[in-house]
Coordinates of C-alpha atoms and ligand atoms in Angstrom, one line a residue:
X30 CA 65.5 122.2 81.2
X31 CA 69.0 123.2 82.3
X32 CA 70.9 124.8 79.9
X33 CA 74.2 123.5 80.6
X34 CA 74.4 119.6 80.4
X35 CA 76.8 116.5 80.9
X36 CA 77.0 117.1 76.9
X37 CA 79.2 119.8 76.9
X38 CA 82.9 119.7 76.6
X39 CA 85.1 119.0 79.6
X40 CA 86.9 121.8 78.7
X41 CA 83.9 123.8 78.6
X42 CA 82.3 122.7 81.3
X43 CA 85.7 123.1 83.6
X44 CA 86.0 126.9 82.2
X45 CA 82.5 127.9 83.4
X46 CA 83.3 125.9 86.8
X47 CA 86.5 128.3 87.3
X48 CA 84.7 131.3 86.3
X49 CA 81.8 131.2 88.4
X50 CA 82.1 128.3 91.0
X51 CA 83.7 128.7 94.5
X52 CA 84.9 125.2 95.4
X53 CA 84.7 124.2 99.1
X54 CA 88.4 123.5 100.7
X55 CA 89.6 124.0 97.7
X56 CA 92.6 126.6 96.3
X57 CA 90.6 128.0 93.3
X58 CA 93.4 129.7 91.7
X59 CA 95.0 126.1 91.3
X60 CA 91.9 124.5 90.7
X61 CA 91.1 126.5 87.7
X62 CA 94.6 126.3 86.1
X63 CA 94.2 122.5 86.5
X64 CA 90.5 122.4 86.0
X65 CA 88.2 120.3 88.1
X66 CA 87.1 116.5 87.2
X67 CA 83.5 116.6 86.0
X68 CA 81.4 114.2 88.1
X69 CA 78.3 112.9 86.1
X70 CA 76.7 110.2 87.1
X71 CA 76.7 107.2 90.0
X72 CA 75.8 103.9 90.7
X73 CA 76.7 101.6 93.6
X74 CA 80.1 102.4 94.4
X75 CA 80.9 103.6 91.0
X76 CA 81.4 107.1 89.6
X77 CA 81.4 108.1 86.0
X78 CA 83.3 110.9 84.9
X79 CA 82.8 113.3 81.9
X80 CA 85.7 111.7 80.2
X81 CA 84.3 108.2 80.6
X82 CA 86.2 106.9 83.2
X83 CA 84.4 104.8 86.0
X84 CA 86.1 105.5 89.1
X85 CA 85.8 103.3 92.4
X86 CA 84.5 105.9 95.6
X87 CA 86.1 105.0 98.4
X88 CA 85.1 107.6 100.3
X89 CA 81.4 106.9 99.6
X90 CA 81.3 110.7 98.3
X91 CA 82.0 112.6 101.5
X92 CA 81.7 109.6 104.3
X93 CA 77.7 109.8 103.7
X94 CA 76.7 107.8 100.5
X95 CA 76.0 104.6 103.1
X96 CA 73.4 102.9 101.1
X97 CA 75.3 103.0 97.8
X98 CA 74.5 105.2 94.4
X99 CA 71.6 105.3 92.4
X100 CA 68.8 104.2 94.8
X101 CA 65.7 104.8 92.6
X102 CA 63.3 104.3 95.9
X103 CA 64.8 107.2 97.2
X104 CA 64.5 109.3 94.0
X105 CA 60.6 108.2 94.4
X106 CA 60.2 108.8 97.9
X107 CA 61.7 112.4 97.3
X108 CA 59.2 112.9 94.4
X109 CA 55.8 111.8 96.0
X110 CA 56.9 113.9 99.3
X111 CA 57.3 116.9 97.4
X112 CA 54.2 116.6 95.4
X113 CA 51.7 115.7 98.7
X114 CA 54.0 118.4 100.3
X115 CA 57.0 119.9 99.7
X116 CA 57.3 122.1 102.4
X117 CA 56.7 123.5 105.7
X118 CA 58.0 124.7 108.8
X119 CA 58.1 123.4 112.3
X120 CA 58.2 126.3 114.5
X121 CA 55.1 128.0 115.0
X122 CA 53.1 124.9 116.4
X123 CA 52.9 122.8 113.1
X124 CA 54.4 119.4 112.4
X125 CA 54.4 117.1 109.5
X126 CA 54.0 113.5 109.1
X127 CA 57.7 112.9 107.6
X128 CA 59.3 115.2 110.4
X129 CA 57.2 112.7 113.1
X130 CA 57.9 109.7 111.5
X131 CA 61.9 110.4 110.9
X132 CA 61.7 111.1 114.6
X133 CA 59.9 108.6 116.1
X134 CA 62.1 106.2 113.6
X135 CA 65.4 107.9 115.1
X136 CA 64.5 107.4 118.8
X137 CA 63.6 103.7 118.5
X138 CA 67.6 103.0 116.7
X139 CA 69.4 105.1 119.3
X140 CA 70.4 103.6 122.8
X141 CA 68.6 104.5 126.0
X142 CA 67.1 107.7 126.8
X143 CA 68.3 109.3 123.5
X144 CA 64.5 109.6 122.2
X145 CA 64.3 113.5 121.1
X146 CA 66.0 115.1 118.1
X147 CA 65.9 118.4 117.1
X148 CA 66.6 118.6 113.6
X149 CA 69.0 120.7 110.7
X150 CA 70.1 120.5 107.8
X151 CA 74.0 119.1 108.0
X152 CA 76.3 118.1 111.2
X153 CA 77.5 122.1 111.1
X154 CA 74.3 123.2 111.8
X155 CA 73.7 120.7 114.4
X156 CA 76.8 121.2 116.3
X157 CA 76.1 124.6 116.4
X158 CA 72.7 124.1 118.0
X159 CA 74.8 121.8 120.6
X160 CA 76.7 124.4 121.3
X161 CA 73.3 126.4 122.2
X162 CA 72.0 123.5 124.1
X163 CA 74.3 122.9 126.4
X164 CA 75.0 126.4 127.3
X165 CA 71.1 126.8 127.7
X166 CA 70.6 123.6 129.9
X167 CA 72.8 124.6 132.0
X168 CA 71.8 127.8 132.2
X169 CA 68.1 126.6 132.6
X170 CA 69.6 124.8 135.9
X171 CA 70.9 128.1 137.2
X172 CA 74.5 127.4 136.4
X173 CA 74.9 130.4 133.6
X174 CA 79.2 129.9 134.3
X175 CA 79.1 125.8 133.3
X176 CA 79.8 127.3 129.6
X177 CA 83.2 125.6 128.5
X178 CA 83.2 123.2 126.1
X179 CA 86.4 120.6 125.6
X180 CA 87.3 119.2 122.1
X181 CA 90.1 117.9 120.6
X182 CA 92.9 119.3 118.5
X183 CA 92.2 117.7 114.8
X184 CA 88.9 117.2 115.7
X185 CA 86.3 117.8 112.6
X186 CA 82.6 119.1 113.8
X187 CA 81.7 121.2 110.7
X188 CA 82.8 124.5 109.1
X189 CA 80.5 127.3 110.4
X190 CA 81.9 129.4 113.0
X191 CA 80.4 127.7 116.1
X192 CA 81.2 124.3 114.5
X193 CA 84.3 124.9 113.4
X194 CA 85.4 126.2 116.5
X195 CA 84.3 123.6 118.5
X196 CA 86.5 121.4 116.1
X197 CA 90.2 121.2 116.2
X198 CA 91.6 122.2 113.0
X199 CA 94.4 124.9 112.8
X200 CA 94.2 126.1 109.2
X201 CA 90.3 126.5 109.7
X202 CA 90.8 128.6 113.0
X203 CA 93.6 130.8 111.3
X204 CA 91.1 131.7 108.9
X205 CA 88.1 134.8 110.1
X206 CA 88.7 134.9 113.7
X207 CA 87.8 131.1 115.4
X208 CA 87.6 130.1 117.6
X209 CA 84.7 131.4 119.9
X210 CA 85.4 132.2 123.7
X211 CA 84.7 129.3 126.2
X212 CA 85.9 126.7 123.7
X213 CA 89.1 124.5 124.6
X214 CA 90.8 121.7 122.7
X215 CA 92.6 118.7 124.3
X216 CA 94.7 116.8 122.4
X217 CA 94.3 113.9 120.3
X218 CA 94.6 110.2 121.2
X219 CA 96.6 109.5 117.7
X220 CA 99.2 106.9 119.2
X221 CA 100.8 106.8 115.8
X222 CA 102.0 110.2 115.2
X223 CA 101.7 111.3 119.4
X224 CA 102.8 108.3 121.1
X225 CA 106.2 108.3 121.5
X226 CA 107.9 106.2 123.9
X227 CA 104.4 104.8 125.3
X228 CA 102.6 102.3 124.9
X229 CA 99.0 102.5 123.4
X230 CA 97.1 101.5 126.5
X231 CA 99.2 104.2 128.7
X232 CA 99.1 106.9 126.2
X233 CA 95.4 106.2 125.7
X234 CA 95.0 106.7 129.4
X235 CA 97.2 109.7 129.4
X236 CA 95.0 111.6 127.2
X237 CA 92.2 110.9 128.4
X238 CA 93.3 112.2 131.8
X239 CA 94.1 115.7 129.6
X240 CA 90.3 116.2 129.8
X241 CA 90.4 116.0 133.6
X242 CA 93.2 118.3 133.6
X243 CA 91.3 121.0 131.7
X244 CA 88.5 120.2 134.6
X245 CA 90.6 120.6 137.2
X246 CA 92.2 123.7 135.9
X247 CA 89.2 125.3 134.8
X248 CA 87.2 124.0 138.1
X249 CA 84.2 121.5 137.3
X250 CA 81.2 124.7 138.2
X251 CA 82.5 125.9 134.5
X252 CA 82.4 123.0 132.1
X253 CA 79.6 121.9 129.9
X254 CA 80.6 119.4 127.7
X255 CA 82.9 117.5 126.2
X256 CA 82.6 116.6 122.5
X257 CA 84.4 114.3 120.3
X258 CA 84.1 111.6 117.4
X259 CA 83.8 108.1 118.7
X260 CA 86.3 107.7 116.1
X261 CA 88.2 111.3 114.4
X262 CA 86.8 111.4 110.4
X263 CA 88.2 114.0 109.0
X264 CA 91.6 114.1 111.4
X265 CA 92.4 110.7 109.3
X266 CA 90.2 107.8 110.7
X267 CA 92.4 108.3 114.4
X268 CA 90.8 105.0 116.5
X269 CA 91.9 105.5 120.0
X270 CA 93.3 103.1 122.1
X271 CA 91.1 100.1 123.8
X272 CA 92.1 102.5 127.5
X273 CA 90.8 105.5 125.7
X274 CA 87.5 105.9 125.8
X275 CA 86.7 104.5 129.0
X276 CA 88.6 106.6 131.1
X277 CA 86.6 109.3 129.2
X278 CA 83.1 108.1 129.8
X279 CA 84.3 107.6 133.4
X280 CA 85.9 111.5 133.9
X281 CA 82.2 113.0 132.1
X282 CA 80.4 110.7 134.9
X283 CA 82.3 111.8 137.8
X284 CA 82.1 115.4 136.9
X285 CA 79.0 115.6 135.7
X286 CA 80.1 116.8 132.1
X287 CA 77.4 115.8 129.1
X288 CA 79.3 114.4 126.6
X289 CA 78.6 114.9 123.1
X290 CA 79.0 112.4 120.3
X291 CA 79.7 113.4 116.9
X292 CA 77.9 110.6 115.4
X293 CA 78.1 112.6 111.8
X294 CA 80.3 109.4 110.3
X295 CA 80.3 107.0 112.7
X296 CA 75.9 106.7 112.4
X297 CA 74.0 104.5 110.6
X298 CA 76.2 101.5 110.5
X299 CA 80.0 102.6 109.4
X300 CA 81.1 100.9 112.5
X301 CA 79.5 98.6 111.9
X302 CA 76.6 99.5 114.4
X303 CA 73.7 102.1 114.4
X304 CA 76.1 104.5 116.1
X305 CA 79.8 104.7 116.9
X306 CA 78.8 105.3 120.2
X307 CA 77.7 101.4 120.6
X308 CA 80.8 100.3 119.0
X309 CA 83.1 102.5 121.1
X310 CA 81.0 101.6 124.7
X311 CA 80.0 105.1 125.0
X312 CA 77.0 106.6 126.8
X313 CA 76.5 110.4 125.4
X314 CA 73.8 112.6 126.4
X315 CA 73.5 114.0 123.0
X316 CA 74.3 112.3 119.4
X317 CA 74.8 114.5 116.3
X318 CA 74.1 113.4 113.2
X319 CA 73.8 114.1 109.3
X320 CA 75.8 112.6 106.5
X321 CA 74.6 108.9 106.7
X322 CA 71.3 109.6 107.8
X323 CA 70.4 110.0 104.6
X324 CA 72.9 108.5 103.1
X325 CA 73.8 111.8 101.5
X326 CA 70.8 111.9 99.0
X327 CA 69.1 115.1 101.3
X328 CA 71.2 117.8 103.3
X329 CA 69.8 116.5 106.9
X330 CA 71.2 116.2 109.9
X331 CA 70.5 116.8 113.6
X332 CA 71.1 116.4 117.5
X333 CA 69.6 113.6 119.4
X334 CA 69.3 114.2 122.6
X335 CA 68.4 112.7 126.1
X336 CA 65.3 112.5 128.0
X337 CA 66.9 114.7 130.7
X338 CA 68.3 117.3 128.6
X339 CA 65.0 117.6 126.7
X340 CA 63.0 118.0 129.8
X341 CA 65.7 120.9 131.2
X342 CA 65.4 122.6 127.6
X343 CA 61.5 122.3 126.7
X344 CA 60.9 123.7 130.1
X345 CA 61.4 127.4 128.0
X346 CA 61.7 128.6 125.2
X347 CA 64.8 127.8 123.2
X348 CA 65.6 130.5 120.4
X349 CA 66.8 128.3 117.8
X350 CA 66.1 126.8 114.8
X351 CA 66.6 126.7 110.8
X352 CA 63.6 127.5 108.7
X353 CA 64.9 123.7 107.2
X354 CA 64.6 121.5 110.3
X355 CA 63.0 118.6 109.9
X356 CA 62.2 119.3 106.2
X357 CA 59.3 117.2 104.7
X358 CA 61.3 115.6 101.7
X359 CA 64.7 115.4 103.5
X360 CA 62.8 113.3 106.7
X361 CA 60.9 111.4 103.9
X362 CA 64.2 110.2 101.9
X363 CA 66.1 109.8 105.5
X364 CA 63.5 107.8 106.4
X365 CA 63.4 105.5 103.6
X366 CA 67.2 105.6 103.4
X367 CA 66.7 103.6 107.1
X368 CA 63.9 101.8 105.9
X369 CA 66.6 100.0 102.9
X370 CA 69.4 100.0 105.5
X371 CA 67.1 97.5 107.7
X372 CA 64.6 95.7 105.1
X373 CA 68.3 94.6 103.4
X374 CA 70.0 94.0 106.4
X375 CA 72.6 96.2 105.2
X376 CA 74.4 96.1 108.9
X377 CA 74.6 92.4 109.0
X378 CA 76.0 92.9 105.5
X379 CA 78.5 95.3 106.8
X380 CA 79.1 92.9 110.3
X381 CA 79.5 89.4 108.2
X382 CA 81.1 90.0 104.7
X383 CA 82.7 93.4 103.7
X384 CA 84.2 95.1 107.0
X385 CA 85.9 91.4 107.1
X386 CA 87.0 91.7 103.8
X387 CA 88.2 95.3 103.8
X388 CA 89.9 94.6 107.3
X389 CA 91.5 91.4 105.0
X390 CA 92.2 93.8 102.0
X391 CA 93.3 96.8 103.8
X392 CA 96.0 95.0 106.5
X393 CA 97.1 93.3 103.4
X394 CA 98.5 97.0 102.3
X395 CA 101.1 97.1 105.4
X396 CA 103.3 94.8 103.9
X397 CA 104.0 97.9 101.3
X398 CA 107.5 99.3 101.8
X399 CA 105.9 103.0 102.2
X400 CA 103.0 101.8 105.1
X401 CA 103.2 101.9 108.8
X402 CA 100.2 100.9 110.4
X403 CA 96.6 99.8 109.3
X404 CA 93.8 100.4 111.1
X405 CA 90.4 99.9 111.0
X406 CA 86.7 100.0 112.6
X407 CA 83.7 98.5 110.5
X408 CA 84.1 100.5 107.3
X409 CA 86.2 103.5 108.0
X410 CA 90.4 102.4 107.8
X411 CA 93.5 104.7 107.3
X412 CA 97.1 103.8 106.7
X413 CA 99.9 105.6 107.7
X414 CA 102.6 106.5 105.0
X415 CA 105.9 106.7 106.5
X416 CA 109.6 106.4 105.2
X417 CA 110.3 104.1 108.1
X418 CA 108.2 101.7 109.8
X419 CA 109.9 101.0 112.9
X420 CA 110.2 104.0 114.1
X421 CA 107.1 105.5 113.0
X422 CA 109.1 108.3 111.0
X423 CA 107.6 111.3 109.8
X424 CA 108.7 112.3 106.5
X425 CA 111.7 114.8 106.2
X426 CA 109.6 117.3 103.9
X427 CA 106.4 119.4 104.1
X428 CA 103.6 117.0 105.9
X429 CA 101.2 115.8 103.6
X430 CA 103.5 115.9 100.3
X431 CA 103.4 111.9 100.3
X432 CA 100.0 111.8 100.9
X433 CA 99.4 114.4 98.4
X434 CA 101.5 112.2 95.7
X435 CA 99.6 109.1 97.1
X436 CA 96.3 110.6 96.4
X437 CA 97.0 111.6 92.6
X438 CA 97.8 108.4 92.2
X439 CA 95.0 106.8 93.1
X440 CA 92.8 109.2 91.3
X441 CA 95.4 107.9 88.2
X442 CA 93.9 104.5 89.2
X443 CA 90.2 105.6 89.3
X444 CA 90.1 104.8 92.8
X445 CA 88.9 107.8 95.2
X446 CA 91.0 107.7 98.3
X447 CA 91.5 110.8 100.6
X448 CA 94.4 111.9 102.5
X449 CA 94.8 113.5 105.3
X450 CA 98.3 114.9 105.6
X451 CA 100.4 111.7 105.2
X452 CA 97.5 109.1 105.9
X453 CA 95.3 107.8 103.4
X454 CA 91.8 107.3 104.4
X455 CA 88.7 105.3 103.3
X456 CA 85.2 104.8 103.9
X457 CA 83.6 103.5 101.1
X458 CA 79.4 102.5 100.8
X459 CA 78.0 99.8 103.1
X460 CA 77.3 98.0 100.4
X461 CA 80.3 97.2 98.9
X462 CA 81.0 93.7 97.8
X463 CA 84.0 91.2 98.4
X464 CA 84.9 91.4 94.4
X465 CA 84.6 95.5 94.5
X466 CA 86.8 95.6 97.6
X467 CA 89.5 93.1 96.0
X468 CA 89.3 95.7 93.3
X469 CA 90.0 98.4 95.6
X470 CA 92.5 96.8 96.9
X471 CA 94.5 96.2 93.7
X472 CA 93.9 100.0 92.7
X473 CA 94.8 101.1 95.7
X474 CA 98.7 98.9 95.7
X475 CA 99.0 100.3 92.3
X476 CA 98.6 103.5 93.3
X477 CA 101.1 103.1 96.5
X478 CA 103.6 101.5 94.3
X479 CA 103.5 104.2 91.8
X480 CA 104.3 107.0 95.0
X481 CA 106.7 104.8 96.2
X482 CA 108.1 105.4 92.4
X483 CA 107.6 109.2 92.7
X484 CA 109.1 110.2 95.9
X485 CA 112.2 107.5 95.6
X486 CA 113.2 109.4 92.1
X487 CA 112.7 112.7 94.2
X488 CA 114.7 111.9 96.9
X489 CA 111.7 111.7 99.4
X490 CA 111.9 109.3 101.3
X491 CA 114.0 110.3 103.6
X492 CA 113.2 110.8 107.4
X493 CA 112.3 113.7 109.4
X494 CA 115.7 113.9 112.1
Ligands
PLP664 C1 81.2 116.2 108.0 C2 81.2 116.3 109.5 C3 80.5 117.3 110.2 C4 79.9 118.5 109.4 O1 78.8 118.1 108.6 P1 78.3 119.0 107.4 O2 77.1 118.3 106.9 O3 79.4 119.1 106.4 O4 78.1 120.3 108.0 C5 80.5 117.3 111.5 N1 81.0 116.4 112.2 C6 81.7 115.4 111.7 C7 82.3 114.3 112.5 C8 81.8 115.3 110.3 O5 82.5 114.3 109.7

């Protein structure tokens, strides 16, 4: 048995955490003068904390915890699998039922000739292996120069290096050399914060034509892909314009670009579909995908891909893989994770009764004196805090201070909200119910009342000139 428990101390238990444990994202210096908040238990969308307090997840952990906490059927799956077999590898001409069966299960949810995946252990490791594919199908077609991949500034695809280069974040690229040659980032279709002067609809068009530009620039006999979200997680829940998207879809078909869907949050029904793709209108040639798949109880993820790609890449040998893919307990719990999302309906759950109610709850919020605009797909919705509504002013100190202030608050409130720089963000389980959202809702007022507090005794509301 483990010899440190939930029983200790917080104090205790926070001390060893500072000594020995390197947070992700995280300042440790800071963290360990504060001391982290002790996580011990879970069950629906409720967290339990080491000093007792039951705290609402609005973020459904890290955008994966679909299917809600404490699923004992996955807890059983997990066990049996890794008692008939716990592990073994897929490369050297060996399969396993669970591997098979995840796949099989995978190709018959995905749209039209997405019926091959190639698995990993987390969306990083399967945007890096995009990264690979791509280059090697086109490669494989005897065009070794169609090597460029576009992104998006503020894109999120994962933090190793390939990922997090292909992603768009600038503290992560000022930080051990990103990104990689051949990568270039277009930028973002956040009318909110990018707009200016135009109107949604034209500024959706207008960025969209950005990827064409890069195209035309680069000339069309270098690009391989173009990746994005169908909707931007991490970059604060950014849902493009209606004009977006389909003047994308349209620029990859003329020029023959594959297009690449991070499907990492938008999968397994946070849109309110199987894939964001669906919801958005999109056609990719490849899908990746992790966090929902299973529902966060395994590290899995992976890259569905299309027939054609498939054919182009199995045609030789492809020198990749993780001595995890399509590991036997994480495909069995993934499995079963889609197996509960279906047998409950869980979609039609999302479709009929809480994305309504959360849209109900969550627009209810832009009354607030400190919100700009609400928006939200399905089960993933940000606000904007802003110091002026009308004109969509940014505040007049350090971006993210608000949001910062905002988020402290809620945790005050025992409601987990994330923000990202001065938008709040949420994405709580599937399962949530009209009664837990209502609660949200009223945590998440007190907490924007009690910033609202905060920055007015500060002087901080004031807008950026
Ligand atoms: C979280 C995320 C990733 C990275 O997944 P990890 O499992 O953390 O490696 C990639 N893409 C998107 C869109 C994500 O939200």
């Amino acid at each position: 048995m483990p010899t440190i428990t939930n029983h200790l101390p917080t104090k205790e238990l926070q001390a060893l955490d500072a000594a020995h444990h390197m947070h992700p994202f995280t300042a440790g210096g800071e963290l360990a003068d504060k001391g982290a908040r002790i996580i011990t238990r879970a069950n629906g969308v409720y967290l339990h904390d080491s000093e007792g307090n039951e705290i609402l997840d609005g973020m459904a952990g890290l955008w994966c915890v679909n299917i809600g906490y404490g699923r004992a059927e996955l807890a059983d799956v997990a066990a049996q699998q890794m008692k008939q077999l716990c592990y073994y590898n897929t490369f050297f001409q060996t399969t396993h039922v669970p591997a098979i069966a995840l796949a099989q299960k995978i190709a018959e949810l995905t749209p039209d000739k997405l019926n091959h995946i190639f698995f990993a252990s987390s969306g990083s490791e399967a945007n890096d292996t995009n990264i690979r594919l791509v280059r090697t199908y086109w490669a494989t077609k005897g065009k070794p120069e169609k090597k460029i991949i576009i992104s998006r500034k503020n894109a999120y695809h994962g933090s190793s290096v390939g990922s997090g280069s292909l992603g768009g974040m600038t503290p992560m690229h000022e930080q051990g050399g990103l990104p990689i040659p051949d990568i270039i980032h277009i930028n973002q279709p956040n009318w909110w914060a990018e707009g200016g002067d135009k109107s949604p609809e034209e500024f959706g068009i207008a960025k969209a034509k950005e990827l064409e530009e890069v195209i035309m620039g680069q000339g069309e006999n270098r690009i391989a892909a173009f990746i994005a979200e169908p909707i931007q997680g991490a970059g604060g829940v950014i849902i493009p314009p209606n004009t977006y998207w389909p003047e994308i879809q349209r620029i990859c078909d003329k020029y023959e670009i594959l297009l690449i869907a991070d499907e990492v949050i938008c999968g397994f029904g946070r849109t309110g579909n199987w894939f964001g793709s669906q919801t958005m209108g999109i056609k990719p040639h490849i899908m990746t995908i992790a966090k929902g798949l299973s529902s966060g109880y395994q590290p899995i993820g992976g890259s569905i891909v299309c027939d054609e790609v498939a054919e182009v890449i199995g045609s030789g040998e492809f020198n990749h893989g993780y001595t995890y893919s399509g590991h036997p307990v994480a495909s069995a719990v993934a499995l079963e994770n889609i197996r509960l999302l279906e047998e409950e309906n869980i979609l039609d759950h999302v479709r009929k009764v809480a994305a309504p109610a959360l849209k109900e709850m969550w627009h209810n919020l832009g009354d607030h004196p400190l919100v700009g605009e609400t928006t939200i797909v399905g089960m993933m919705a940000s606000l904007a805090l802003t110091p002026n509504k009308e004109s969509r002013a940014k505040f007049a100190m350090e971006a993210g201070t608000a949001g910062f202030t905002c988020r402290e608050r809620c945790f005050a409130n025992n409601l987990i909200m994330r923000h990202v720089y001065d938008r709040m963000v949420i994405s709580p389980p599937l399962v949530i119910t009209p009664e837990e959202i209502k609660e949200m809702g009223k945590r998440a007022r007190s907490a924007l009342d009690e910033c609202y507090t905060i920055l007015k005794e500060h002087n901080q509301l004031k807008p950026a000139t």
